[in-house]
Structure formats: C-alpha cells, structure tokens
Amino acid sequence: MTKIWLLFLLIFYHAFPSKGISSISTRPRTVNVGALMSFNSTVGRVAKVAIQAAVDDVNSDATILNGTELKILMLDTKLSTGFLGIVDSLRLMENDTVAIIGPQYSVMAHVISHIANEMQVPLLSFAATDPTLTSLQFPYFVRTTQSDLYQMTAVAEIVDHFQWRDVIAIYIDDDHGRNGVSVLGDKLAEKRGKISHKATLNPGNITREEINSALVKIALMQSRVIVLHIYPSFGLDVLNVARSLNMMGSGYVWIATDWLSTLLDSNPSLFTTQSINDIQGLITLRMYTPESEIKRKFSSSWNKLSKEKDPVEGPFPLNTFGFYAYDTVWVLASALDAFFRSGGTLSFSNDSSLNMLRGGSFELDSMRVFLDGEKLLKRILEVNRSGLTGEMMFGQDGNLVHSSYEVINVIGSGIRRIGYWSETSGLHTGESPNHSISGDGLYGVIWPGQTIQTPRGWVFSNNGKPLRIGVPLRISYREFVSRTEGTEMFGGYCIDVFTAALSLLPYPVPYKFFSFGDGKTNPPNAKLLNKINIGELDAVVGDITITTNRTKIVDFTQPYIESGLVVVAPIRKMKSSAWAFLRPFTPMMWFVTGMFFLVVGAVVWILERRLNDEFRGPARRQFVTIIWFSFSTLFFSHREKTVSTLGRLVLIIWLFVVLILNSSYIASLTSILTVEQLSSSVKGIESLATSDERIGFLSGSFAENYLTEELNIHRSRLVPLNSPSEYEKALKDGAANGGVTAIIDERAYMELFLATRCEYGIVGQEFTKMGWGFAFPRDSPLAIDMSTAILKLSENGDLERIHDKWLTRSACSSEGAKQGIDRLELKSFWGLFLLSGIACFVALLCYVARMVYRFSRHSNTNSQGSSHSARLRSFFTFVNEREEEDKHMSKRKRTEKGSSGRVAHHEQLDASTLQNYTPG
C-alpha cells in the first residue's frame, strides 16, 4: 500500500511540468544535508553520534569546503522501514537538501531511492547492504559500506571450505533478507552447493511462536548447516529458541552474518549474561577495517563523544557501522569540495503545479529538484581518500573496492578471529585480508557442543521416512542382484556390498528396497536412474555402470568393481604343425630380415675385397662368400675375418641387430610351442567394428549407445539379448544362421558367462575402463560417505571376500580366453633395421669418397686427356685391384720416373763434356 501511495504521489508530481528555477552562488555559506536513521537501534544510535562528530570535524577543517559549512538535519525513522521513511525523506526535500546520508535499512532505501531519483539528490547509505540497490534502477543510490554481495560470497566460501553442500537459510522476509539470501544461493550454486530450505520470518512482528514453528521444521530436515541473515534486534531471540530445541549442540553449524558481530561489538555485556550460551560455537563475519592512527584516535575519544552527543544514552560502545557513518560524511564533503572547485552551483527547481496541494502541515509545493545533482553524484563516485575504514573508493559497480571481512568464532566469554576473506585472496589466515601467509583457509573452529571435530553438516531426517532404494529386477546374472521369490528381499553381490558399506557408516540409515522391472526382460538402467532425478527414489543399488551421461543427472559412489566392455567370440585350439617355427615372425618380417642379411653381406664384401684375400677370387667364389658370410652371422659362426675399419663398424652394428632378432625369435617360439594357443576369427573390437558382422549385447545396458555413438556401428548390426542362454545360442548359431559373430558386454558379466563355457573366450583387449557404483541424487552427502565406506571395505579385504562368495570363477575362465600370441611384426624392429641401414650407407659413402680421392692421386698426367668412359673403366680397375698391388705399382712408377730423370741428367752432362773437350 505504501508503494502504491508513493507511485501516485510521483505521477501527480510529474503531471504538471511548469517549473521555476533558483540558484545559490558557487560557494554558499551553508550546505543542507539530510540524515535518516533509527536513533534507538543498535546501528542508528552509533551512527548518529559518528555523523555529528564528522560534521563538526569537517566544519572545523579549513582545508576542505573553503569555509562552506555543512548543515545537517537528522530525522529519526524509528524502527519503521516504510511509510515514515517516505515522509521524512519528503520533509528533507523542502529544505534544498543536496544529499541524504542514509537510510539505515535496505527496505527503506528501496523506497526512498525512487524519490532521490526524481529529486536528483544523491543518497549515501552507510548501512543498507542489499546488493540489488546498486542496480541501474537506482542511479542516485551510493553505498558507503560493504555490500552483502561480498558477505554472501564469503559465507559460500566458508561452506565450500568445510565441504558442505546443503544449507538452510533463516531470514527476514523483506528486501534485505530476500535479496541477500538470493545472492547466497547463486554463490553456493557456483560451488555445487544449494539452499535446501528457506525459513522466512515476518518482518513486522516476529513472535516466539513463529520462530519455534520455523525451527521445528528445520530440526526434522537433513541439513545441519544454518545461515542466519536477520536484524540484530531479532537474532538473539532465534538463537535462544534454537537452544531450547537442542539445536545448538553437536552436529549443528550456525553461520551468522555481520549482524551478530555488530551486536557483540555494541553490547559487550552479552558475554557476561545468559545470552552467551545461545551463541557458543557460532561463526560470524565482521566488516574489516584496517588499523590506523586516525582510527585509534577516534576510538579512544568515542566514549567522550557519545556522552557529549547523546547525554541520555551515552556513553555506549562503538561498532563498525559507526566508522562507515563517519567516513560517509567525509566522502560527501570531499565530493562537495570538488563540485564547487569545478564550478558547480546549488541550483534548485520549484514546481509551481504543486501549489494545489498546499495546505496542512505537509507542504508538497515546497519540494525542489537539485538540478546539479548528477554532477555532485559524479564527484561522489570519483572520491578516493583514506578514512577510518581504510580506502574509500568506488568501483564500476558502485560498491566500495577491496571489500573484506573477518571470520570470527564465538568461544567461551569472547570471540576469536579464525581468518579473513577478501575479494582478491578468498579465505585465508594471515595478518590482514591482503597479506595471506597460509593456504589452510581458516584456523581451527570450536563448534557448537564444544567440539573441534568438523560437523558432517547433515543427518537423516527424523520424519520416519526410510531411504527409498531402487533395485533393477533382472532376469540374468542373478549373482549380482536377485529378489527372493515371494518376498521383497534382495540378495547378490551388489546388495551385499551395499549393506556392508552401510554398516561402516557412523549413523543409522533406514532404507527400503523397491524393485524396478517386469521380471521378464532386463529393465533399462537409464529409466531407473531418472527416477532419482524426478524424486521418486532416493538411491539406486545394483549393477549400474558409471558413465559420463549418467553422472550429469545423479552422483555415483566410488566404484566397487571394475567392469569395462569386452568382446566374446567362439574360440578354438590351434594345432601344432611342421611349419610352427615360421610363426614367430610375420611374412614381411621374414622378407625384410632376409634382405638385410644379403645387403649387409654385400656391403662387407665391398669394404673388404681390396684388403682381404678371403673376399677375393673368382666371381662364383665371391658370391658364395657373400651368402655364407651374411647368413653365418645369424649364429655368430662366420669364419671370414674383417680387416677394414668400416667393415668392422658395419659388422658390429649388424651383430647387435642379429642378437635382438635371435632373442625375440627364441622367446616367441618358446611361447608358441609351450603355451596353449586359442584362435578366433574375431581379433578384437577394431576388426569387429570395421566388418559387417552381427553383434550381440545385453538388452537395457549402455553398450548399445556406446557402440552406435562412439564406434559408429550401425544399429541394424546390433542384436539385443536378455540372458546367458540367449548369448550361448546366438554364438553357436553364428551370423550365417541368424545368430551373432560376437558378444559385447561388460567383463563382470562375461567372466560369469565364461565360467562354464570354455568354447568361448574374450578376444582382444578391454576397450573401456568403467566401473559400477551406487547412485544418489546430485550433491547428496550420503554418496560421499558411502564412497569412504567402500574404500574401507577394499582396504580391510571385505570387498574381496564378498566377491569370492558370489563370483568365484572356474579354472576354465580364471585367466580368460587367450588369443594366439601376437606374431612379431616389422614395426617392432624397424628402428634396428634403420640403424643398420644407416651404418651400411655411411660406410659405403666413406669408402667411395676415399677411393675417388686415392684414384685422383694415382692417375698420372698422361691419363688426363683420356675420355670419360676410359677414366671410369680405369677407376673400376683401380677399385678392383688389391691394396698391396696398388701401393707396389705406385711405388714402381715413382721409381721409374726418378730413374728416367737421372739418365737424362747424365746424358746432358756427357754432351757438355764432349763439347768442352780439347784434344791434348
């Protein structure tokens, strides 16, 4: 009704647009500022004194406003959050008010912000923390305190830190409570948490009966993590009723928003009264204000200030909102100073159309619009100064930057800071929010019930409803899940594992099994799991495979058995033959190996024949030598010696290759001749997927979708089967007679199937890695506890004993069906052959280079004019010569050349002698 009245007033106000304008000089002697708060409230009483002290300090400071005096009009809104606040704000508009400090309550701020928008008067609130107030809807609202957006982010991180998922929110059902809890829900959702129940309280008049009714409902719920977002005047009443209902004992977690820290700061006497028992073990938040000299001075003078400004109530303690109220005045003063320096004027517009409303004590015609309000608003948002609360600067969203909180634990007769939260660092311990020294998140907490053990955060509800557990009613593989005929009792491997895990939980879990299926065909697991998603079941127990798509709708426990998909096909024993010695290598491997024997023999012959007589002789002898030498290296029995360096290098590398080939061949042949070999026309999933053969699968399992979507096998090739007997018949008939070539199913099933059917076997490798788990609703805390219990079963051996009880296999399937030993392929040895080939190539390259060099030195000057073919024939002749002959011929040529030179010299001497001879 209040908002309807306000809307009517504003529409009427704008229906007549004629205005008159008046202005005040650039530097007026006084500036009118309004303030709205509840003088008798915990926050308002402190804020009133802090604002008055700030106004006095501003007016006495000659460095700001240049002599302009702040004149503040403070109005008491009582505890009202509606109509009286509207009336007071309209009264302030009659006095050419340039800004309003307040209001204190978020609900009132929503309403007055509409008036501030119309009057263009900035609204600076030091206590309205509703995060929606900084939206585009309220451009003239300026929050000079920390927003609940950050406080609820801190609460969500505390919940996530202790690995809780469900919380219960208790709050006042007004704008402040609803919007704050809404943000909490969003922040919890980001961390996979949620608010499982919202308990709303009447904002007008909260009675003890109403509180008791809300808490009784909460006590019957599973979650034990309670967030209390309320006003200080009602918070202790809720906690007192909770203690009377035994909801402040072990197992409960209470997180109070900053209302509790404000109350404790404002009423230290609470620690000496009976009320202290109502808040033991609680966690609360307090807006962080850094220590500074001006803060210490202000705090030390507070008792004197509160006594002077409020002689009736004072002195009284200071709280955080008092610091923010003081800084709000200085933010406004700084903005006004910048406003005047930039040439701003206090111009107001009168609306003459409101004259018709003249009469009575409330004169609407005197309301005036602040024409330069937008300029002043801009200056306020540009303020950057340090105050009692630290840095006062606004971000792009209109909130103060660097928001941070202290995390406090109420212990005994006092409080203990257990950590900090800040926008930049999150939860941490350290000297301040921006100086983290530990990654632990928080120090240890003393929880309700005086325990240091972190509460689990949930219990089973006491409403008498057992856990509804769905069990698939299968007609095959009853060793896993089966129902006792004529009863609703179930047995089997999966059921025993579930009951054994439940017995390890530290709390009782009532449950009841519900069968799913008609008993004639295997029910589809996807439909069974969907019943959890729609709330018909609380869990599913059975042979349920954990897949990616299923984890999107439910939460699974730790897998209690591994069971990937395998291929099962008919197998036969391989008979030995006279040619079994050829089986270790593939045909390509035999061919490449033989070729390398010949190549290496030829390379060594080329490198050795000039130096080694064993590699020389007639062509037939040399060919036999190449063959003999190369293949004799297989047994390291070659009799020819290598004398060249390059030949020895090639031979050493080749002998290493031969050693590896020998070892591999012997190992593979030994396995072939000593291990029973099984063969099948199907080699594994790869060959099966690329063929056009028919494939069987278990009806209702996930295998059908996997084969079609992941392996692109056409559905027409897939044959659904319901039982092991159908498996056996389909495999025996074969694809040619309407059966199947192979079965694809999970290993756990197939091991049971093969236990008594040795004519079939698993071929190839397991091509998926999956497991079975118990399914619970998303974010169920029971799934986590059951996972821990399953791990304990695995560690103490109980899981293996349950497995042996139900799934003991016969000797026929104890090792699974062995496919024939894989033959050694070329791809396993190509590195060795490459190494040997490189050695041969490099050795030949070096040999040819050396021969060319030596031939060029061997050639005499007369051969330079010969033809190219003649030189080529001469080169091959030179290469074919033995090394010693080459050296002897070179030496003989050098000797003959020297002898002919000496003969010519002697003849020349004889001729000279004869010419000079004179007969005597």
PDB file of C-alpha atoms in Angstrom, residues 338-542:
ATOM      1  CA  ALA A 338      35.484  19.029  -5.807  1.00  0.00           C
ATOM      2  CA  PHE A 339      32.000  20.004  -7.022  1.00  0.00           C
ATOM      3  CA  PHE A 340      32.487  23.654  -6.047  1.00  0.00           C
ATOM      4  CA  ARG A 341      36.041  23.749  -7.392  1.00  0.00           C
ATOM      5  CA  SER A 342      34.766  22.617 -10.789  1.00  0.00           C
ATOM      6  CA  GLY A 343      32.214  25.428 -10.895  1.00  0.00           C
ATOM      7  CA  GLY A 344      29.188  23.569  -9.633  1.00  0.00           C
ATOM      8  CA  THR A 345      26.283  25.555  -8.257  1.00  0.00           C
ATOM      9  CA  LEU A 346      23.454  24.694  -5.923  1.00  0.00           C
ATOM     10  CA  SER A 347      20.559  25.191  -8.339  1.00  0.00           C
ATOM     11  CA  PHE A 348      17.065  24.066  -7.414  1.00  0.00           C
ATOM     12  CA  SER A 349      13.868  23.938  -9.430  1.00  0.00           C
ATOM     13  CA  ASN A 350      10.450  24.713  -7.950  1.00  0.00           C
ATOM     14  CA  ASP A 351       7.328  23.000  -9.256  1.00  0.00           C
ATOM     15  CA  SER A 352       4.504  25.536  -9.192  1.00  0.00           C
ATOM     16  CA  SER A 353       1.970  22.893 -10.151  1.00  0.00           C
ATOM     17  CA  LEU A 354       2.161  21.505  -6.630  1.00  0.00           C
ATOM     18  CA  ASN A 355       0.557  24.676  -5.277  1.00  0.00           C
ATOM     19  CA  MET A 356      -2.827  22.996  -5.482  1.00  0.00           C
ATOM     20  CA  LEU A 357      -1.626  20.606  -2.763  1.00  0.00           C
ATOM     21  CA  ARG A 358      -0.895  23.496  -0.429  1.00  0.00           C
ATOM     22  CA  GLY A 359      -2.481  23.181   2.937  1.00  0.00           C
ATOM     23  CA  GLY A 360      -1.852  21.373   6.163  1.00  0.00           C
ATOM     24  CA  SER A 361       1.495  20.831   7.749  1.00  0.00           C
ATOM     25  CA  PHE A 362       2.934  18.891   4.834  1.00  0.00           C
ATOM     26  CA  GLU A 363       3.577  21.339   2.016  1.00  0.00           C
ATOM     27  CA  LEU A 364       4.425  19.388  -1.132  1.00  0.00           C
ATOM     28  CA  ASP A 365       4.645  22.534  -3.188  1.00  0.00           C
ATOM     29  CA  SER A 366       7.881  23.442  -1.411  1.00  0.00           C
ATOM     30  CA  MET A 367       9.743  20.374  -2.705  1.00  0.00           C
ATOM     31  CA  ARG A 368      12.577  21.393  -5.050  1.00  0.00           C
ATOM     32  CA  VAL A 369      14.722  19.442  -7.537  1.00  0.00           C
ATOM     33  CA  PHE A 370      18.515  19.667  -7.259  1.00  0.00           C
ATOM     34  CA  LEU A 371      19.467  20.459 -10.848  1.00  0.00           C
ATOM     35  CA  ASP A 372      23.190  19.781 -10.410  1.00  0.00           C
ATOM     36  CA  GLY A 373      22.585  16.567  -8.503  1.00  0.00           C
ATOM     37  CA  GLU A 374      24.020  14.463 -11.310  1.00  0.00           C
ATOM     38  CA  LYS A 375      27.280  16.429 -11.232  1.00  0.00           C
ATOM     39  CA  LEU A 376      27.551  16.002  -7.479  1.00  0.00           C
ATOM     40  CA  LEU A 377      26.843  12.285  -7.847  1.00  0.00           C
ATOM     41  CA  LYS A 378      29.693  12.009 -10.323  1.00  0.00           C
ATOM     42  CA  ARG A 379      32.057  13.734  -7.884  1.00  0.00           C
ATOM     43  CA  ILE A 380      30.992  11.370  -5.086  1.00  0.00           C
ATOM     44  CA  LEU A 381      31.804   8.302  -7.197  1.00  0.00           C
ATOM     45  CA  GLU A 382      35.208   9.821  -8.056  1.00  0.00           C
ATOM     46  CA  VAL A 383      36.226  10.235  -4.404  1.00  0.00           C
ATOM     47  CA  ASN A 384      39.420   8.437  -3.430  1.00  0.00           C
ATOM     48  CA  ARG A 385      40.506   9.030   0.146  1.00  0.00           C
ATOM     49  CA  SER A 386      41.588   7.156   3.247  1.00  0.00           C
ATOM     50  CA  GLY A 387      39.353   7.217   6.279  1.00  0.00           C
ATOM     51  CA  LEU A 388      38.649   5.287   9.445  1.00  0.00           C
ATOM     52  CA  THR A 389      37.607   2.241   7.385  1.00  0.00           C
ATOM     53  CA  GLY A 390      40.605   2.393   5.068  1.00  0.00           C
ATOM     54  CA  GLU A 391      40.444   3.267   1.399  1.00  0.00           C
ATOM     55  CA  MET A 392      37.150   4.862   0.342  1.00  0.00           C
ATOM     56  CA  MET A 393      36.936   4.418  -3.423  1.00  0.00           C
ATOM     57  CA  PHE A 394      34.102   3.175  -5.597  1.00  0.00           C
ATOM     58  CA  GLY A 395      34.313   0.581  -8.338  1.00  0.00           C
ATOM     59  CA  GLN A 396      32.458   0.459 -11.626  1.00  0.00           C
ATOM     60  CA  ASP A 397      29.555  -1.362  -9.971  1.00  0.00           C
ATOM     61  CA  GLY A 398      29.111   1.473  -7.446  1.00  0.00           C
ATOM     62  CA  ASN A 399      30.377  -0.594  -4.499  1.00  0.00           C
ATOM     63  CA  LEU A 400      33.432   0.102  -2.387  1.00  0.00           C
ATOM     64  CA  VAL A 401      36.544  -1.616  -3.696  1.00  0.00           C
ATOM     65  CA  HIS A 402      38.632  -4.133  -1.748  1.00  0.00           C
ATOM     66  CA  SER A 403      35.788  -5.478   0.369  1.00  0.00           C
ATOM     67  CA  SER A 404      36.984  -7.815   3.095  1.00  0.00           C
ATOM     68  CA  TYR A 405      35.681  -9.490   6.232  1.00  0.00           C
ATOM     69  CA  GLU A 406      37.000 -11.002   9.415  1.00  0.00           C
ATOM     70  CA  VAL A 407      35.779 -14.544  10.136  1.00  0.00           C
ATOM     71  CA  ILE A 408      35.027 -14.838  13.855  1.00  0.00           C
ATOM     72  CA  ASN A 409      34.283 -17.794  16.104  1.00  0.00           C
ATOM     73  CA  VAL A 410      32.409 -17.216  19.384  1.00  0.00           C
ATOM     74  CA  ILE A 411      34.233 -19.159  22.089  1.00  0.00           C
ATOM     75  CA  GLY A 412      33.530 -19.064  25.825  1.00  0.00           C
ATOM     76  CA  SER A 413      33.202 -15.495  27.021  1.00  0.00           C
ATOM     77  CA  GLY A 414      34.798 -13.909  23.972  1.00  0.00           C
ATOM     78  CA  ILE A 415      35.463 -14.125  20.268  1.00  0.00           C
ATOM     79  CA  ARG A 416      38.417 -15.418  18.257  1.00  0.00           C
ATOM     80  CA  ARG A 417      39.360 -14.418  14.735  1.00  0.00           C
ATOM     81  CA  ILE A 418      39.928 -17.601  12.699  1.00  0.00           C
ATOM     82  CA  GLY A 419      40.727 -15.983   9.369  1.00  0.00           C
ATOM     83  CA  TYR A 420      39.884 -13.414   6.747  1.00  0.00           C
ATOM     84  CA  TRP A 421      38.001 -13.226   3.481  1.00  0.00           C
ATOM     85  CA  SER A 422      38.779 -10.737   0.735  1.00  0.00           C
ATOM     86  CA  GLU A 423      37.885 -10.285  -2.912  1.00  0.00           C
ATOM     87  CA  THR A 424      41.442 -10.935  -4.034  1.00  0.00           C
ATOM     88  CA  SER A 425      42.592 -13.709  -1.673  1.00  0.00           C
ATOM     89  CA  GLY A 426      39.404 -15.514  -0.650  1.00  0.00           C
ATOM     90  CA  LEU A 427      39.533 -17.350   2.681  1.00  0.00           C
ATOM     91  CA  HIS A 428      42.910 -17.356   4.351  1.00  0.00           C
ATOM     92  CA  THR A 429      44.792 -16.807   7.573  1.00  0.00           C
ATOM     93  CA  GLY A 430      47.336 -14.030   7.953  1.00  0.00           C
ATOM     94  CA  GLU A 431      47.996 -10.634   9.410  1.00  0.00           C
ATOM     95  CA  SER A 432      45.329  -8.937   7.303  1.00  0.00           C
ATOM     96  CA  PRO A 433      42.945  -9.760   4.436  1.00  0.00           C
ATOM     97  CA  ASN A 434      45.537  -8.735   1.858  1.00  0.00           C
ATOM     98  CA  HIS A 435      48.520 -10.487   3.490  1.00  0.00           C
ATOM     99  CA  SER A 436      47.954 -14.231   3.315  1.00  0.00           C
ATOM    100  CA  ILE A 437      50.582 -16.424   4.983  1.00  0.00           C
ATOM    101  CA  SER A 438      48.776 -19.729   4.834  1.00  0.00           C
ATOM    102  CA  GLY A 439      46.755 -21.703   2.342  1.00  0.00           C
ATOM    103  CA  ASP A 440      44.833 -23.588   5.039  1.00  0.00           C
ATOM    104  CA  GLY A 441      41.786 -21.363   4.663  1.00  0.00           C
ATOM    105  CA  LEU A 442      40.868 -20.961   8.343  1.00  0.00           C
ATOM    106  CA  TYR A 443      42.219 -21.736  11.764  1.00  0.00           C
ATOM    107  CA  GLY A 444      40.541 -24.420  13.866  1.00  0.00           C
ATOM    108  CA  VAL A 445      36.954 -23.827  14.928  1.00  0.00           C
ATOM    109  CA  ILE A 446      35.220 -24.644  18.208  1.00  0.00           C
ATOM    110  CA  TRP A 447      31.815 -25.818  17.031  1.00  0.00           C
ATOM    111  CA  PRO A 448      28.508 -25.913  18.915  1.00  0.00           C
ATOM    112  CA  GLY A 449      28.688 -28.594  21.569  1.00  0.00           C
ATOM    113  CA  GLN A 450      32.289 -27.561  22.398  1.00  0.00           C
ATOM    114  CA  THR A 451      33.811 -29.911  19.806  1.00  0.00           C
ATOM    115  CA  ILE A 452      36.727 -29.357  17.460  1.00  0.00           C
ATOM    116  CA  GLN A 453      35.629 -32.081  15.041  1.00  0.00           C
ATOM    117  CA  THR A 454      34.118 -30.541  11.929  1.00  0.00           C
ATOM    118  CA  PRO A 455      30.414 -31.456  11.778  1.00  0.00           C
ATOM    119  CA  ARG A 456      29.297 -33.599   8.891  1.00  0.00           C
ATOM    120  CA  GLY A 457      26.716 -30.950   8.094  1.00  0.00           C
ATOM    121  CA  TRP A 458      23.737 -33.247   7.649  1.00  0.00           C
ATOM    122  CA  VAL A 459      21.849 -36.136   9.229  1.00  0.00           C
ATOM    123  CA  PHE A 460      18.970 -38.295   8.168  1.00  0.00           C
ATOM    124  CA  SER A 461      15.700 -36.591   8.820  1.00  0.00           C
ATOM    125  CA  ASN A 462      13.630 -37.670  11.794  1.00  0.00           C
ATOM    126  CA  ASN A 463      10.378 -37.721   9.862  1.00  0.00           C
ATOM    127  CA  GLY A 464      10.261 -41.527   9.856  1.00  0.00           C
ATOM    128  CA  LYS A 465      10.672 -41.952   6.091  1.00  0.00           C
ATOM    129  CA  PRO A 466      13.223 -44.634   5.142  1.00  0.00           C
ATOM    130  CA  LEU A 467      15.522 -44.242   2.179  1.00  0.00           C
ATOM    131  CA  ARG A 468      13.756 -45.362  -0.998  1.00  0.00           C
ATOM    132  CA  ILE A 469      16.231 -47.525  -2.892  1.00  0.00           C
ATOM    133  CA  GLY A 470      15.538 -48.775  -6.407  1.00  0.00           C
ATOM    134  CA  VAL A 471      16.871 -52.185  -7.418  1.00  0.00           C
ATOM    135  CA  PRO A 472      16.769 -53.484 -11.016  1.00  0.00           C
ATOM    136  CA  LEU A 473      14.761 -56.708 -11.301  1.00  0.00           C
ATOM    137  CA  ARG A 474      16.988 -58.635 -13.706  1.00  0.00           C
ATOM    138  CA  ILE A 475      16.361 -61.995 -15.310  1.00  0.00           C
ATOM    139  CA  SER A 476      20.047 -62.672 -15.991  1.00  0.00           C
ATOM    140  CA  TYR A 477      23.198 -62.735 -13.876  1.00  0.00           C
ATOM    141  CA  ARG A 478      21.284 -63.165 -10.649  1.00  0.00           C
ATOM    142  CA  GLU A 479      24.595 -63.475  -8.824  1.00  0.00           C
ATOM    143  CA  PHE A 480      24.750 -59.685  -8.875  1.00  0.00           C
ATOM    144  CA  VAL A 481      21.156 -58.777  -7.973  1.00  0.00           C
ATOM    145  CA  SER A 482      18.212 -61.089  -7.329  1.00  0.00           C
ATOM    146  CA  ARG A 483      14.951 -60.965  -5.444  1.00  0.00           C
ATOM    147  CA  THR A 484      13.986 -63.757  -3.110  1.00  0.00           C
ATOM    148  CA  GLU A 485      10.875 -65.393  -4.513  1.00  0.00           C
ATOM    149  CA  GLY A 486       7.683 -64.395  -2.730  1.00  0.00           C
ATOM    150  CA  THR A 487       9.326 -61.598  -0.745  1.00  0.00           C
ATOM    151  CA  GLU A 488      10.584 -58.052  -1.179  1.00  0.00           C
ATOM    152  CA  MET A 489      14.060 -59.052  -0.025  1.00  0.00           C
ATOM    153  CA  PHE A 490      17.044 -58.864  -2.345  1.00  0.00           C
ATOM    154  CA  GLY A 491      20.395 -60.587  -2.396  1.00  0.00           C
ATOM    155  CA  GLY A 492      23.502 -60.810  -4.527  1.00  0.00           C
ATOM    156  CA  TYR A 493      26.948 -59.339  -4.826  1.00  0.00           C
ATOM    157  CA  CYS A 494      25.784 -55.699  -5.246  1.00  0.00           C
ATOM    158  CA  ILE A 495      23.328 -55.939  -2.347  1.00  0.00           C
ATOM    159  CA  ASP A 496      25.949 -57.397  -0.007  1.00  0.00           C
ATOM    160  CA  VAL A 497      28.438 -54.665  -0.868  1.00  0.00           C
ATOM    161  CA  PHE A 498      25.777 -52.009  -0.209  1.00  0.00           C
ATOM    162  CA  THR A 499      24.734 -53.391   3.176  1.00  0.00           C
ATOM    163  CA  ALA A 500      28.376 -53.885   4.200  1.00  0.00           C
ATOM    164  CA  ALA A 501      29.157 -50.252   3.329  1.00  0.00           C
ATOM    165  CA  LEU A 502      26.104 -49.033   5.269  1.00  0.00           C
ATOM    166  CA  SER A 503      27.286 -50.912   8.344  1.00  0.00           C
ATOM    167  CA  LEU A 504      30.505 -48.859   8.330  1.00  0.00           C
ATOM    168  CA  LEU A 505      28.692 -45.508   8.435  1.00  0.00           C
ATOM    169  CA  PRO A 506      28.780 -43.720  11.806  1.00  0.00           C
ATOM    170  CA  TYR A 507      24.998 -43.247  11.775  1.00  0.00           C
ATOM    171  CA  PRO A 508      21.996 -45.453  11.082  1.00  0.00           C
ATOM    172  CA  VAL A 509      20.367 -45.316   7.657  1.00  0.00           C
ATOM    173  CA  PRO A 510      16.802 -46.637   7.420  1.00  0.00           C
ATOM    174  CA  TYR A 511      16.025 -47.889   3.923  1.00  0.00           C
ATOM    175  CA  LYS A 512      13.592 -49.917   1.888  1.00  0.00           C
ATOM    176  CA  PHE A 513      14.192 -51.666  -1.447  1.00  0.00           C
ATOM    177  CA  PHE A 514      11.849 -51.114  -4.378  1.00  0.00           C
ATOM    178  CA  SER A 515      12.124 -53.381  -7.411  1.00  0.00           C
ATOM    179  CA  PHE A 516      12.128 -51.953 -10.920  1.00  0.00           C
ATOM    180  CA  GLY A 517      11.208 -54.125 -13.883  1.00  0.00           C
ATOM    181  CA  ASP A 518       8.604 -56.613 -15.018  1.00  0.00           C
ATOM    182  CA  GLY A 519      10.678 -59.724 -14.298  1.00  0.00           C
ATOM    183  CA  LYS A 520      10.525 -60.790 -17.950  1.00  0.00           C
ATOM    184  CA  THR A 521      13.132 -58.558 -19.526  1.00  0.00           C
ATOM    185  CA  ASN A 522      16.079 -56.631 -18.164  1.00  0.00           C
ATOM    186  CA  PRO A 523      14.947 -53.108 -17.211  1.00  0.00           C
ATOM    187  CA  PRO A 524      16.825 -50.167 -18.745  1.00  0.00           C
ATOM    188  CA  ASN A 525      19.143 -48.596 -16.184  1.00  0.00           C
ATOM    189  CA  ALA A 526      18.669 -45.122 -17.672  1.00  0.00           C
ATOM    190  CA  LYS A 527      14.971 -45.090 -16.735  1.00  0.00           C
ATOM    191  CA  LEU A 528      15.770 -46.360 -13.253  1.00  0.00           C
ATOM    192  CA  LEU A 529      18.298 -43.574 -12.682  1.00  0.00           C
ATOM    193  CA  ASN A 530      15.829 -40.999 -13.960  1.00  0.00           C
ATOM    194  CA  LYS A 531      13.539 -41.875 -11.050  1.00  0.00           C
ATOM    195  CA  ILE A 532      16.180 -40.356  -8.765  1.00  0.00           C
ATOM    196  CA  ASN A 533      16.210 -37.224 -10.865  1.00  0.00           C
ATOM    197  CA  ILE A 534      12.416 -36.772 -10.604  1.00  0.00           C
ATOM    198  CA  GLY A 535      12.373 -37.544  -6.872  1.00  0.00           C
ATOM    199  CA  GLU A 536      10.633 -40.937  -6.891  1.00  0.00           C
ATOM    200  CA  LEU A 537      13.720 -42.708  -5.489  1.00  0.00           C
ATOM    201  CA  ASP A 538      16.478 -41.684  -3.089  1.00  0.00           C
ATOM    202  CA  ALA A 539      19.114 -44.102  -4.412  1.00  0.00           C
ATOM    203  CA  VAL A 540      19.707 -46.959  -6.857  1.00  0.00           C
ATOM    204  CA  VAL A 541      21.649 -50.103  -5.945  1.00  0.00           C
ATOM    205  CA  GLY A 542      22.640 -52.742  -8.470  1.00  0.00           C
TER     206      GLY A 542
END
